[in-house]
mmCIF file with all atom_site columns, C-alpha atoms in Angstrom:
data_model
loop_
_atom_site.group_PDB
_atom_site.id
_atom_site.type_symbol
_atom_site.label_atom_id
_atom_site.label_alt_id
_atom_site.label_comp_id
_atom_site.label_asym_id
_atom_site.label_entity_id
_atom_site.label_seq_id
_atom_site.pdbx_PDB_ins_code
_atom_site.Cartn_x
_atom_site.Cartn_y
_atom_site.Cartn_z
_atom_site.occupancy
_atom_site.B_iso_or_equiv
_atom_site.pdbx_formal_charge
_atom_site.auth_seq_id
_atom_site.auth_comp_id
_atom_site.auth_asym_id
_atom_site.auth_atom_id
_atom_site.pdbx_PDB_model_num
ATOM 1   C CA . MET G 1 1   ? -10.820 -31.704 -5.102 1.00 0.00 ? 1   MET G CA 1
ATOM 2   C CA . LYS G 1 2   ? -13.985 -30.202 -3.632 1.00 0.00 ? 2   LYS G CA 1
ATOM 3   C CA . ILE G 1 3   ? -14.270 -27.735 -0.771 1.00 0.00 ? 3   ILE G CA 1
ATOM 4   C CA . ASP G 1 4   ? -18.023 -27.255 -0.672 1.00 0.00 ? 4   ASP G CA 1
ATOM 5   C CA . HIS G 1 5   ? -18.394 -25.748 2.796  1.00 0.00 ? 5   HIS G CA 1
ATOM 6   C CA . ILE G 1 6   ? -15.968 -23.372 4.530  1.00 0.00 ? 6   ILE G CA 1
ATOM 7   C CA . LEU G 1 7   ? -16.439 -22.398 8.171  1.00 0.00 ? 7   LEU G CA 1
ATOM 8   C CA . PHE G 1 8   ? -14.977 -18.979 8.983  1.00 0.00 ? 8   PHE G CA 1
ATOM 9   C CA . PRO G 1 9   ? -15.126 -18.097 12.706 1.00 0.00 ? 9   PRO G CA 1
ATOM 10  C CA . VAL G 1 10  ? -14.978 -14.308 13.100 1.00 0.00 ? 10  VAL G CA 1
ATOM 11  C CA . ASP G 1 11  ? -14.508 -12.046 16.117 1.00 0.00 ? 11  ASP G CA 1
ATOM 12  C CA . PHE G 1 12  ? -14.415 -8.691  14.258 1.00 0.00 ? 12  PHE G CA 1
ATOM 13  C CA . SER G 1 13  ? -10.749 -8.108  15.139 1.00 0.00 ? 13  SER G CA 1
ATOM 14  C CA . VAL G 1 14  ? -8.018  -7.050  12.723 1.00 0.00 ? 14  VAL G CA 1
ATOM 15  C CA . HIS G 1 15  ? -6.648  -10.590 13.004 1.00 0.00 ? 15  HIS G CA 1
ATOM 16  C CA . SER G 1 16  ? -9.949  -12.041 11.852 1.00 0.00 ? 16  SER G CA 1
ATOM 17  C CA . ARG G 1 17  ? -10.572 -9.551  9.046  1.00 0.00 ? 17  ARG G CA 1
ATOM 18  C CA . SER G 1 18  ? -7.083  -10.061 7.640  1.00 0.00 ? 18  SER G CA 1
ATOM 19  C CA . LEU G 1 19  ? -8.181  -13.557 6.606  1.00 0.00 ? 19  LEU G CA 1
ATOM 20  C CA . ASN G 1 20  ? -11.051 -12.228 4.477  1.00 0.00 ? 20  ASN G CA 1
ATOM 21  C CA . PRO G 1 21  ? -9.040  -12.295 1.224  1.00 0.00 ? 21  PRO G CA 1
ATOM 22  C CA . GLU G 1 22  ? -8.081  -15.932 1.772  1.00 0.00 ? 22  GLU G CA 1
ATOM 23  C CA . VAL G 1 23  ? -11.655 -16.994 2.483  1.00 0.00 ? 23  VAL G CA 1
ATOM 24  C CA . GLU G 1 24  ? -12.904 -15.003 -0.504 1.00 0.00 ? 24  GLU G CA 1
ATOM 25  C CA . TRP G 1 25  ? -10.301 -16.552 -2.795 1.00 0.00 ? 25  TRP G CA 1
ATOM 26  C CA . LEU G 1 26  ? -10.921 -20.100 -1.585 1.00 0.00 ? 26  LEU G CA 1
ATOM 27  C CA . ALA G 1 27  ? -14.692 -19.671 -1.890 1.00 0.00 ? 27  ALA G CA 1
ATOM 28  C CA . SER G 1 28  ? -14.303 -18.335 -5.416 1.00 0.00 ? 28  SER G CA 1
ATOM 29  C CA . ARG G 1 29  ? -11.762 -20.980 -6.448 1.00 0.00 ? 29  ARG G CA 1
ATOM 30  C CA . PHE G 1 30  ? -13.879 -23.907 -5.244 1.00 0.00 ? 30  PHE G CA 1
ATOM 31  C CA . ASN G 1 31  ? -17.322 -22.290 -5.561 1.00 0.00 ? 31  ASN G CA 1
ATOM 32  C CA . SER G 1 32  ? -17.809 -22.923 -1.846 1.00 0.00 ? 32  SER G CA 1
ATOM 33  C CA . ARG G 1 33  ? -20.532 -21.807 0.481  1.00 0.00 ? 33  ARG G CA 1
ATOM 34  C CA . VAL G 1 34  ? -19.253 -20.037 3.579  1.00 0.00 ? 34  VAL G CA 1
ATOM 35  C CA . THR G 1 35  ? -20.576 -19.927 7.118  1.00 0.00 ? 35  THR G CA 1
ATOM 36  C CA . LEU G 1 36  ? -19.529 -16.962 9.235  1.00 0.00 ? 36  LEU G CA 1
ATOM 37  C CA . LEU G 1 37  ? -19.672 -18.107 12.844 1.00 0.00 ? 37  LEU G CA 1
ATOM 38  C CA . HIS G 1 38  ? -19.427 -15.549 15.628 1.00 0.00 ? 38  HIS G CA 1
ATOM 39  C CA . VAL G 1 39  ? -19.295 -16.888 19.175 1.00 0.00 ? 39  VAL G CA 1
ATOM 40  C CA . PHE G 1 40  ? -19.600 -14.382 22.000 1.00 0.00 ? 40  PHE G CA 1
ATOM 41  C CA . GLU G 1 41  ? -19.378 -14.776 25.740 1.00 0.00 ? 41  GLU G CA 1
ATOM 42  C CA . VAL G 1 42  ? -21.076 -12.597 28.326 1.00 0.00 ? 42  VAL G CA 1
ATOM 43  C CA . PRO G 1 43  ? -18.226 -11.374 30.602 1.00 0.00 ? 43  PRO G CA 1
ATOM 44  C CA . THR G 1 44  ? -18.279 -13.296 33.868 1.00 0.00 ? 44  THR G CA 1
ATOM 45  C CA . SER G 1 45  ? -17.612 -10.049 35.739 1.00 0.00 ? 45  SER G CA 1
ATOM 46  C CA . TRP G 1 46  ? -21.130 -8.930  34.819 1.00 0.00 ? 46  TRP G CA 1
ATOM 47  C CA . TYR G 1 47  ? -22.579 -11.591 37.085 1.00 0.00 ? 47  TYR G CA 1
ATOM 48  C CA . GLY G 1 48  ? -20.670 -10.474 40.164 1.00 0.00 ? 48  GLY G CA 1
ATOM 49  C CA . GLU G 1 49  ? -19.550 -12.720 42.995 1.00 0.00 ? 49  GLU G CA 1
ATOM 50  C CA . GLY G 1 50  ? -22.774 -12.822 44.945 1.00 0.00 ? 50  GLY G CA 1
ATOM 51  C CA . GLU G 1 51  ? -26.269 -14.071 44.177 1.00 0.00 ? 51  GLU G CA 1
ATOM 52  C CA . ILE G 1 52  ? -27.335 -10.769 42.617 1.00 0.00 ? 52  ILE G CA 1
ATOM 53  C CA . PRO G 1 53  ? -25.854 -10.069 39.160 1.00 0.00 ? 53  PRO G CA 1
ATOM 54  C CA . LEU G 1 54  ? -24.226 -6.723  38.511 1.00 0.00 ? 54  LEU G CA 1
ATOM 55  C CA . ILE G 1 55  ? -26.184 -6.197  35.304 1.00 0.00 ? 55  ILE G CA 1
ATOM 56  C CA . ARG G 1 56  ? -29.831 -6.648  34.347 1.00 0.00 ? 56  ARG G CA 1
ATOM 57  C CA . SER G 1 57  ? -31.019 -9.431  32.061 1.00 0.00 ? 57  SER G CA 1
ATOM 58  C CA . GLU G 1 58  ? -32.261 -6.762  29.645 1.00 0.00 ? 58  GLU G CA 1
ATOM 59  C CA . ASP G 1 59  ? -28.721 -5.467  29.307 1.00 0.00 ? 59  ASP G CA 1
ATOM 60  C CA . ILE G 1 60  ? -27.401 -8.967  28.604 1.00 0.00 ? 60  ILE G CA 1
ATOM 61  C CA . LEU G 1 61  ? -30.023 -9.404  25.877 1.00 0.00 ? 61  LEU G CA 1
ATOM 62  C CA . ALA G 1 62  ? -29.088 -6.026  24.420 1.00 0.00 ? 62  ALA G CA 1
ATOM 63  C CA . TYR G 1 63  ? -25.428 -7.074  24.394 1.00 0.00 ? 63  TYR G CA 1
ATOM 64  C CA . ALA G 1 64  ? -26.308 -10.300 22.577 1.00 0.00 ? 64  ALA G CA 1
ATOM 65  C CA . GLU G 1 65  ? -28.330 -8.383  19.997 1.00 0.00 ? 65  GLU G CA 1
ATOM 66  C CA . SER G 1 66  ? -25.470 -5.942  19.434 1.00 0.00 ? 66  SER G CA 1
ATOM 67  C CA . GLU G 1 67  ? -23.116 -8.858  18.764 1.00 0.00 ? 67  GLU G CA 1
ATOM 68  C CA . LYS G 1 68  ? -25.580 -10.333 16.265 1.00 0.00 ? 68  LYS G CA 1
ATOM 69  C CA . GLN G 1 69  ? -25.872 -6.977  14.527 1.00 0.00 ? 69  GLN G CA 1
ATOM 70  C CA . LEU G 1 70  ? -22.095 -6.785  14.181 1.00 0.00 ? 70  LEU G CA 1
ATOM 71  C CA . LEU G 1 71  ? -22.203 -10.147 12.437 1.00 0.00 ? 71  LEU G CA 1
ATOM 72  C CA . LYS G 1 72  ? -24.950 -8.959  10.088 1.00 0.00 ? 72  LYS G CA 1
ATOM 73  C CA . ASP G 1 73  ? -22.819 -5.927  9.216  1.00 0.00 ? 73  ASP G CA 1
ATOM 74  C CA . TYR G 1 74  ? -19.605 -7.908  8.690  1.00 0.00 ? 74  TYR G CA 1
ATOM 75  C CA . VAL G 1 75  ? -18.357 -7.161  5.175  1.00 0.00 ? 75  VAL G CA 1
ATOM 76  C CA . ILE G 1 76  ? -16.934 -9.972  3.077  1.00 0.00 ? 76  ILE G CA 1
ATOM 77  C CA . GLU G 1 77  ? -16.987 -10.296 -0.705 1.00 0.00 ? 77  GLU G CA 1
ATOM 78  C CA . ILE G 1 78  ? -18.952 -13.521 -1.063 1.00 0.00 ? 78  ILE G CA 1
ATOM 79  C CA . PRO G 1 79  ? -22.367 -13.728 -2.770 1.00 0.00 ? 79  PRO G CA 1
ATOM 80  C CA . GLU G 1 80  ? -25.137 -13.708 -0.174 1.00 0.00 ? 80  GLU G CA 1
ATOM 81  C CA . ASN G 1 81  ? -26.702 -16.844 -1.675 1.00 0.00 ? 81  ASN G CA 1
ATOM 82  C CA . ARG G 1 82  ? -23.551 -18.727 -0.675 1.00 0.00 ? 82  ARG G CA 1
ATOM 83  C CA . LEU G 1 83  ? -23.128 -16.995 2.691  1.00 0.00 ? 83  LEU G CA 1
ATOM 84  C CA . GLN G 1 84  ? -24.619 -17.932 6.058  1.00 0.00 ? 84  GLN G CA 1
ATOM 85  C CA . ARG G 1 85  ? -24.212 -15.936 9.258  1.00 0.00 ? 85  ARG G CA 1
ATOM 86  C CA . VAL G 1 86  ? -24.548 -17.747 12.598 1.00 0.00 ? 86  VAL G CA 1
ATOM 87  C CA . SER G 1 87  ? -24.281 -16.375 16.135 1.00 0.00 ? 87  SER G CA 1
ATOM 88  C CA . ALA G 1 88  ? -23.790 -18.444 19.271 1.00 0.00 ? 88  ALA G CA 1
ATOM 89  C CA . GLU G 1 89  ? -23.114 -17.789 22.936 1.00 0.00 ? 89  GLU G CA 1
ATOM 90  C CA . GLY G 1 90  ? -20.584 -19.775 24.912 1.00 0.00 ? 90  GLY G CA 1
ATOM 91  C CA . GLY G 1 91  ? -17.112 -21.195 24.442 1.00 0.00 ? 91  GLY G CA 1
ATOM 92  C CA . PRO G 1 92  ? -15.697 -20.507 20.963 1.00 0.00 ? 92  PRO G CA 1
ATOM 93  C CA . ALA G 1 93  ? -13.714 -23.755 20.602 1.00 0.00 ? 93  ALA G CA 1
ATOM 94  C CA . TRP G 1 94  ? -16.699 -25.922 21.573 1.00 0.00 ? 94  TRP G CA 1
ATOM 95  C CA . HIS G 1 95  ? -19.100 -24.152 19.224 1.00 0.00 ? 95  HIS G CA 1
ATOM 96  C CA . ILE G 1 96  ? -16.662 -24.250 16.299 1.00 0.00 ? 96  ILE G CA 1
ATOM 97  C CA . ALA G 1 97  ? -16.019 -27.976 16.738 1.00 0.00 ? 97  ALA G CA 1
ATOM 98  C CA . ASN G 1 98  ? -19.696 -28.748 17.304 1.00 0.00 ? 98  ASN G CA 1
ATOM 99  C CA . TRP G 1 99  ? -20.826 -26.813 14.195 1.00 0.00 ? 99  TRP G CA 1
ATOM 100 C CA . THR G 1 100 ? -18.162 -28.607 12.162 1.00 0.00 ? 100 THR G CA 1
ATOM 101 C CA . ARG G 1 101 ? -19.402 -32.026 13.255 1.00 0.00 ? 101 ARG G CA 1
ATOM 102 C CA . GLN G 1 102 ? -23.052 -31.221 12.584 1.00 0.00 ? 102 GLN G CA 1
ATOM 103 C CA . HIS G 1 103 ? -22.835 -29.409 9.240  1.00 0.00 ? 103 HIS G CA 1
ATOM 104 C CA . ASP G 1 104 ? -20.386 -31.257 6.972  1.00 0.00 ? 104 ASP G CA 1
ATOM 105 C CA . VAL G 1 105 ? -17.658 -28.614 7.026  1.00 0.00 ? 105 VAL G CA 1
ATOM 106 C CA . ASP G 1 106 ? -14.823 -29.298 4.566  1.00 0.00 ? 106 ASP G CA 1
ATOM 107 C CA . LEU G 1 107 ? -12.419 -26.595 5.751  1.00 0.00 ? 107 LEU G CA 1
ATOM 108 C CA . ILE G 1 108 ? -12.113 -24.259 8.738  1.00 0.00 ? 108 ILE G CA 1
ATOM 109 C CA . VAL G 1 109 ? -10.281 -20.967 8.208  1.00 0.00 ? 109 VAL G CA 1
ATOM 110 C CA . MET G 1 110 ? -9.258  -19.197 11.388 1.00 0.00 ? 110 MET G CA 1
ATOM 111 C CA . GLY G 1 111 ? -6.517  -16.914 12.630 1.00 0.00 ? 111 GLY G CA 1
ATOM 112 C CA . THR G 1 112 ? -4.136  -17.500 15.501 1.00 0.00 ? 112 THR G CA 1
ATOM 113 C CA . HIS G 1 113 ? -3.898  -14.965 18.287 1.00 0.00 ? 113 HIS G CA 1
ATOM 114 C CA . GLY G 1 114 ? -0.934  -16.183 20.338 1.00 0.00 ? 114 GLY G CA 1
ATOM 115 C CA . TYR G 1 115 ? 2.393   -14.384 20.198 1.00 0.00 ? 115 TYR G CA 1
ATOM 116 C CA . GLY G 1 116 ? 4.680   -16.365 22.525 1.00 0.00 ? 116 GLY G CA 1
ATOM 117 C CA . ALA G 1 117 ? 7.612   -18.634 21.751 1.00 0.00 ? 117 ALA G CA 1
ATOM 118 C CA . PHE G 1 118 ? 5.782   -21.800 22.759 1.00 0.00 ? 118 PHE G CA 1
ATOM 119 C CA . ARG G 1 119 ? 3.473   -23.582 20.352 1.00 0.00 ? 119 ARG G CA 1
ATOM 120 C CA . ARG G 1 120 ? 0.363   -23.261 22.491 1.00 0.00 ? 120 ARG G CA 1
ATOM 121 C CA . LEU G 1 121 ? 0.918   -19.508 22.686 1.00 0.00 ? 121 LEU G CA 1
ATOM 122 C CA . MET G 1 122 ? 1.694   -19.153 18.995 1.00 0.00 ? 122 MET G CA 1
ATOM 123 C CA . LEU G 1 123 ? -1.421  -20.991 17.940 1.00 0.00 ? 123 LEU G CA 1
ATOM 124 C CA . GLY G 1 124 ? -3.671  -19.631 20.647 1.00 0.00 ? 124 GLY G CA 1
ATOM 125 C CA . SER G 1 125 ? -5.814  -21.763 22.922 1.00 0.00 ? 125 SER G CA 1
ATOM 126 C CA . VAL G 1 126 ? -8.928  -21.691 20.705 1.00 0.00 ? 126 VAL G CA 1
ATOM 127 C CA . ALA G 1 127 ? -7.056  -22.717 17.547 1.00 0.00 ? 127 ALA G CA 1
ATOM 128 C CA . MET G 1 128 ? -5.288  -25.529 19.388 1.00 0.00 ? 128 MET G CA 1
ATOM 129 C CA . LYS G 1 129 ? -8.533  -26.883 20.843 1.00 0.00 ? 129 LYS G CA 1
ATOM 130 C CA . VAL G 1 130 ? -10.260 -26.735 17.468 1.00 0.00 ? 130 VAL G CA 1
ATOM 131 C CA . MET G 1 131 ? -7.449  -28.581 15.683 1.00 0.00 ? 131 MET G CA 1
ATOM 132 C CA . HIS G 1 132 ? -7.516  -31.229 18.404 1.00 0.00 ? 132 HIS G CA 1
ATOM 133 C CA . ASP G 1 133 ? -11.287 -31.743 18.242 1.00 0.00 ? 133 ASP G CA 1
ATOM 134 C CA . VAL G 1 134 ? -12.143 -31.699 14.520 1.00 0.00 ? 134 VAL G CA 1
ATOM 135 C CA . SER G 1 135 ? -11.371 -34.155 11.736 1.00 0.00 ? 135 SER G CA 1
ATOM 136 C CA . CYS G 1 136 ? -11.496 -31.720 8.792  1.00 0.00 ? 136 CYS G CA 1
ATOM 137 C CA . PRO G 1 137 ? -8.505  -29.594 7.694  1.00 0.00 ? 137 PRO G CA 1
ATOM 138 C CA . VAL G 1 138 ? -7.932  -26.284 9.482  1.00 0.00 ? 138 VAL G CA 1
ATOM 139 C CA . TRP G 1 139 ? -6.405  -23.383 7.529  1.00 0.00 ? 139 TRP G CA 1
ATOM 140 C CA . THR G 1 140 ? -4.610  -21.107 9.984  1.00 0.00 ? 140 THR G CA 1
ATOM 141 C CA . ARG G 1 141 ? -2.326  -18.128 9.664  1.00 0.00 ? 141 ARG G CA 1
ATOM 142 C CA . ALA G 1 142 ? -0.558  -16.180 12.361 1.00 0.00 ? 142 ALA G CA 1
ATOM 143 C CA . VAL G 1 143 ? -1.272  -12.449 12.186 1.00 0.00 ? 143 VAL G CA 1
ATOM 144 C CA . HIS G 1 144 ? 1.145   -9.865  13.549 1.00 0.00 ? 144 HIS G CA 1
ATOM 145 C CA . SER G 1 145 ? 0.042   -8.416  16.873 1.00 0.00 ? 145 SER G CA 1
ATOM 146 C CA . ASN G 1 146 ? 0.382   -4.873  15.546 1.00 0.00 ? 146 ASN G CA 1
ATOM 147 C CA . GLY G 1 147 ? -2.294  -5.601  12.935 1.00 0.00 ? 147 GLY G CA 1
ATOM 148 C CA . ALA G 1 148 ? 0.033   -4.584  10.120 1.00 0.00 ? 148 ALA G CA 1
ATOM 149 C CA . ASP G 1 149 ? -0.910  -7.460  7.817  1.00 0.00 ? 149 ASP G CA 1
ATOM 150 C CA . LYS G 1 150 ? -2.310  -6.066  4.610  1.00 0.00 ? 150 LYS G CA 1
ATOM 151 C CA . MET G 1 151 ? -5.586  -7.453  3.310  1.00 0.00 ? 151 MET G CA 1
ATOM 152 C CA . ALA G 1 152 ? -4.134  -8.046  -0.152 1.00 0.00 ? 152 ALA G CA 1
ATOM 153 C CA . LYS G 1 153 ? -6.040  -10.004 -2.748 1.00 0.00 ? 153 LYS G CA 1
ATOM 154 C CA . MET G 1 154 ? -4.877  -13.569 -3.292 1.00 0.00 ? 154 MET G CA 1
ATOM 155 C CA . ASN G 1 155 ? -4.192  -14.629 -6.857 1.00 0.00 ? 155 ASN G CA 1
ATOM 156 C CA . HIS G 1 156 ? -2.777  -18.134 -6.575 1.00 0.00 ? 156 HIS G CA 1
ATOM 157 C CA . ILE G 1 157 ? -0.957  -20.647 -4.392 1.00 0.00 ? 157 ILE G CA 1
ATOM 158 C CA . SER G 1 158 ? 2.068   -22.173 -6.082 1.00 0.00 ? 158 SER G CA 1
ATOM 159 C CA . ASN G 1 159 ? 4.071   -23.758 -3.245 1.00 0.00 ? 159 ASN G CA 1
ATOM 160 C CA . ILE G 1 160 ? 2.945   -25.875 -0.307 1.00 0.00 ? 160 ILE G CA 1
ATOM 161 C CA . VAL G 1 161 ? 5.179   -27.069 2.533  1.00 0.00 ? 161 VAL G CA 1
ATOM 162 C CA . CYS G 1 162 ? 3.897   -30.212 4.240  1.00 0.00 ? 162 CYS G CA 1
ATOM 163 C CA . ALA G 1 163 ? 5.506   -31.040 7.584  1.00 0.00 ? 163 ALA G CA 1
ATOM 164 C CA . VAL G 1 164 ? 5.553   -34.820 8.060  1.00 0.00 ? 164 VAL G CA 1
ATOM 165 C CA . GLU G 1 165 ? 5.771   -36.739 11.314 1.00 0.00 ? 165 GLU G CA 1
ATOM 166 C CA . PHE G 1 166 ? 6.024   -40.519 11.328 1.00 0.00 ? 166 PHE G CA 1
ATOM 167 C CA . THR G 1 167 ? 2.533   -41.276 12.613 1.00 0.00 ? 167 THR G CA 1
ATOM 168 C CA . ASP G 1 168 ? -0.610  -42.745 11.076 1.00 0.00 ? 168 ASP G CA 1
ATOM 169 C CA . GLU G 1 169 ? -1.922  -39.187 10.693 1.00 0.00 ? 169 GLU G CA 1
ATOM 170 C CA . ALA G 1 170 ? 0.702   -38.613 7.998  1.00 0.00 ? 170 ALA G CA 1
ATOM 171 C CA . VAL G 1 171 ? -1.149  -40.836 5.498  1.00 0.00 ? 171 VAL G CA 1
ATOM 172 C CA . PRO G 1 172 ? -4.413  -38.838 5.279  1.00 0.00 ? 172 PRO G CA 1
ATOM 173 C CA . LEU G 1 173 ? -2.342  -35.635 5.475  1.00 0.00 ? 173 LEU G CA 1
ATOM 174 C CA . LEU G 1 174 ? -0.335  -36.671 2.405  1.00 0.00 ? 174 LEU G CA 1
ATOM 175 C CA . ARG G 1 175 ? -3.508  -37.584 0.527  1.00 0.00 ? 175 ARG G CA 1
ATOM 176 C CA . PHE G 1 176 ? -5.158  -34.258 1.340  1.00 0.00 ? 176 PHE G CA 1
ATOM 177 C CA . THR G 1 177 ? -2.022  -32.329 0.413  1.00 0.00 ? 177 THR G CA 1
ATOM 178 C CA . LYS G 1 178 ? -1.830  -34.098 -2.935 1.00 0.00 ? 178 LYS G CA 1
ATOM 179 C CA . GLN G 1 179 ? -5.491  -33.340 -3.692 1.00 0.00 ? 179 GLN G CA 1
ATOM 180 C CA . LEU G 1 180 ? -5.062  -29.710 -2.648 1.00 0.00 ? 180 LEU G CA 1
ATOM 181 C CA . ALA G 1 181 ? -1.905  -29.258 -4.694 1.00 0.00 ? 181 ALA G CA 1
ATOM 182 C CA . THR G 1 182 ? -3.503  -30.869 -7.744 1.00 0.00 ? 182 THR G CA 1
ATOM 183 C CA . GLY G 1 183 ? -6.530  -28.613 -7.459 1.00 0.00 ? 183 GLY G CA 1
ATOM 184 C CA . LEU G 1 184 ? -4.359  -25.513 -7.121 1.00 0.00 ? 184 LEU G CA 1
ATOM 185 C CA . GLY G 1 185 ? -1.623  -26.485 -9.569 1.00 0.00 ? 185 GLY G CA 1
ATOM 186 C CA . ALA G 1 186 ? 0.927   -26.154 -6.774 1.00 0.00 ? 186 ALA G CA 1
ATOM 187 C CA . GLU G 1 187 ? 4.216   -27.877 -5.961 1.00 0.00 ? 187 GLU G CA 1
ATOM 188 C CA . VAL G 1 188 ? 4.659   -29.685 -2.634 1.00 0.00 ? 188 VAL G CA 1
ATOM 189 C CA . ARG G 1 189 ? 7.747   -29.975 -0.471 1.00 0.00 ? 189 ARG G CA 1
ATOM 190 C CA . LEU G 1 190 ? 7.667   -32.596 2.257  1.00 0.00 ? 190 LEU G CA 1
ATOM 191 C CA . VAL G 1 191 ? 9.711   -31.653 5.316  1.00 0.00 ? 191 VAL G CA 1
ATOM 192 C CA . HIS G 1 192 ? 10.778  -33.839 8.231  1.00 0.00 ? 192 HIS G CA 1
ATOM 193 C CA . THR G 1 193 ? 13.357  -32.767 10.780 1.00 0.00 ? 193 THR G CA 1
ATOM 194 C CA . VAL G 1 194 ? 15.847  -35.061 12.483 1.00 0.00 ? 194 VAL G CA 1
ATOM 195 C CA . THR G 1 195 ? 16.817  -33.368 15.748 1.00 0.00 ? 195 THR G CA 1
ATOM 196 C CA . ASP G 1 196 ? 20.310  -33.054 17.172 1.00 0.00 ? 196 ASP G CA 1
ATOM 197 C CA . THR G 1 197 ? 19.197  -35.060 20.187 1.00 0.00 ? 197 THR G CA 1
ATOM 198 C CA . GLU G 1 198 ? 18.079  -37.949 17.993 1.00 0.00 ? 198 GLU G CA 1
ATOM 199 C CA . SER G 1 199 ? 21.328  -37.826 16.008 1.00 0.00 ? 199 SER G CA 1
ATOM 200 C CA . LYS G 1 200 ? 23.432  -38.018 19.182 1.00 0.00 ? 200 LYS G CA 1
ATOM 201 C CA . LEU G 1 201 ? 21.291  -40.780 20.686 1.00 0.00 ? 201 LEU G CA 1
ATOM 202 C CA . TYR G 1 202 ? 21.349  -42.954 17.568 1.00 0.00 ? 202 TYR G CA 1
ATOM 203 C CA . LYS G 1 203 ? 24.704  -41.857 16.138 1.00 0.00 ? 203 LYS G CA 1
ATOM 204 C CA . CYS G 1 204 ? 25.408  -45.323 14.730 1.00 0.00 ? 204 CYS G CA 1
ATOM 205 C CA . PHE G 1 205 ? 22.523  -44.862 12.231 1.00 0.00 ? 205 PHE G CA 1
ATOM 206 C CA . ASP G 1 206 ? 22.149  -42.546 9.256  1.00 0.00 ? 206 ASP G CA 1
ATOM 207 C CA . LEU G 1 207 ? 18.907  -41.022 10.522 1.00 0.00 ? 207 LEU G CA 1
ATOM 208 C CA . VAL G 1 208 ? 18.442  -38.739 7.527  1.00 0.00 ? 208 VAL G CA 1
ATOM 209 C CA . LYS G 1 209 ? 18.587  -41.729 5.181  1.00 0.00 ? 209 LYS G CA 1
ATOM 210 C CA . LEU G 1 210 ? 16.228  -43.716 7.387  1.00 0.00 ? 210 LEU G CA 1
ATOM 211 C CA . ALA G 1 211 ? 13.825  -40.759 7.497  1.00 0.00 ? 211 ALA G CA 1
ATOM 212 C CA . GLY G 1 212 ? 13.837  -40.599 3.705  1.00 0.00 ? 212 GLY G CA 1
ATOM 213 C CA . GLU G 1 213 ? 12.967  -44.286 3.543  1.00 0.00 ? 213 GLU G CA 1
ATOM 214 C CA . GLU G 1 214 ? 10.142  -43.805 6.048  1.00 0.00 ? 214 GLU G CA 1
ATOM 215 C CA . ILE G 1 215 ? 8.725   -40.904 4.028  1.00 0.00 ? 215 ILE G CA 1
ATOM 216 C CA . SER G 1 216 ? 8.821   -43.073 0.895  1.00 0.00 ? 216 SER G CA 1
ATOM 217 C CA . SER G 1 217 ? 6.933   -45.777 2.782  1.00 0.00 ? 217 SER G CA 1
ATOM 218 C CA . LEU G 1 218 ? 4.277   -43.295 3.938  1.00 0.00 ? 218 LEU G CA 1
ATOM 219 C CA . GLN G 1 219 ? 3.896   -41.971 0.407  1.00 0.00 ? 219 GLN G CA 1
ATOM 220 C CA . ALA G 1 220 ? 3.404   -45.493 -0.913 1.00 0.00 ? 220 ALA G CA 1
ATOM 221 C CA . ARG G 1 221 ? 0.646   -46.056 1.660  1.00 0.00 ? 221 ARG G CA 1
ATOM 222 C CA . ALA G 1 222 ? -0.936  -42.741 0.753  1.00 0.00 ? 222 ALA G CA 1
ATOM 223 C CA . GLY G 1 223 ? -0.673  -43.325 -2.993 1.00 0.00 ? 223 GLY G CA 1
ATOM 224 C CA . THR G 1 224 ? 1.287   -40.115 -3.538 1.00 0.00 ? 224 THR G CA 1
#
């Protein structure tokens, strides 16, 4: 399996930096080139509510330059000849998806900033939009809000859990998971959950058995 181009959106937060070891390991393992993409937005409050902005254009340019300098100074252990640093102004999700479409990105690595019980809060709005709008795999990891995650070096990946839903998307997912696991020498566990509601609604069927048969059918289609 080849991962030639990794896109790593960064915002200079602890959440973002905690993913450095994973990007470094992946880039080393697959000899990938990495694009650091930093998207910044000028705070809308700077423009005020009237026709006259609250801040001068020179100050906005200075802010943009300071953001670009932060990107230049971002430390990550990847050889500079395989590292590209790109700044953009606007909506992060749009820029990430647009860069992915235009530059043959094989994998996006990005953190999740939501902390709520609901999925959209756990993933964060940017991560959810990106996963909805791109066709390449997205490597995400939730980072504790207290920033306590240690930036430990990665040595290997030996176990992969693949959550399977019974949709057409499961076939390319199974193929990608097989390729990834083969490349990493990892074992894969396929997981599908039959809910209590489904069991009560269709109590005359053995839904677990039927789910197993459906997974076997998907694997046959995927060649896994």
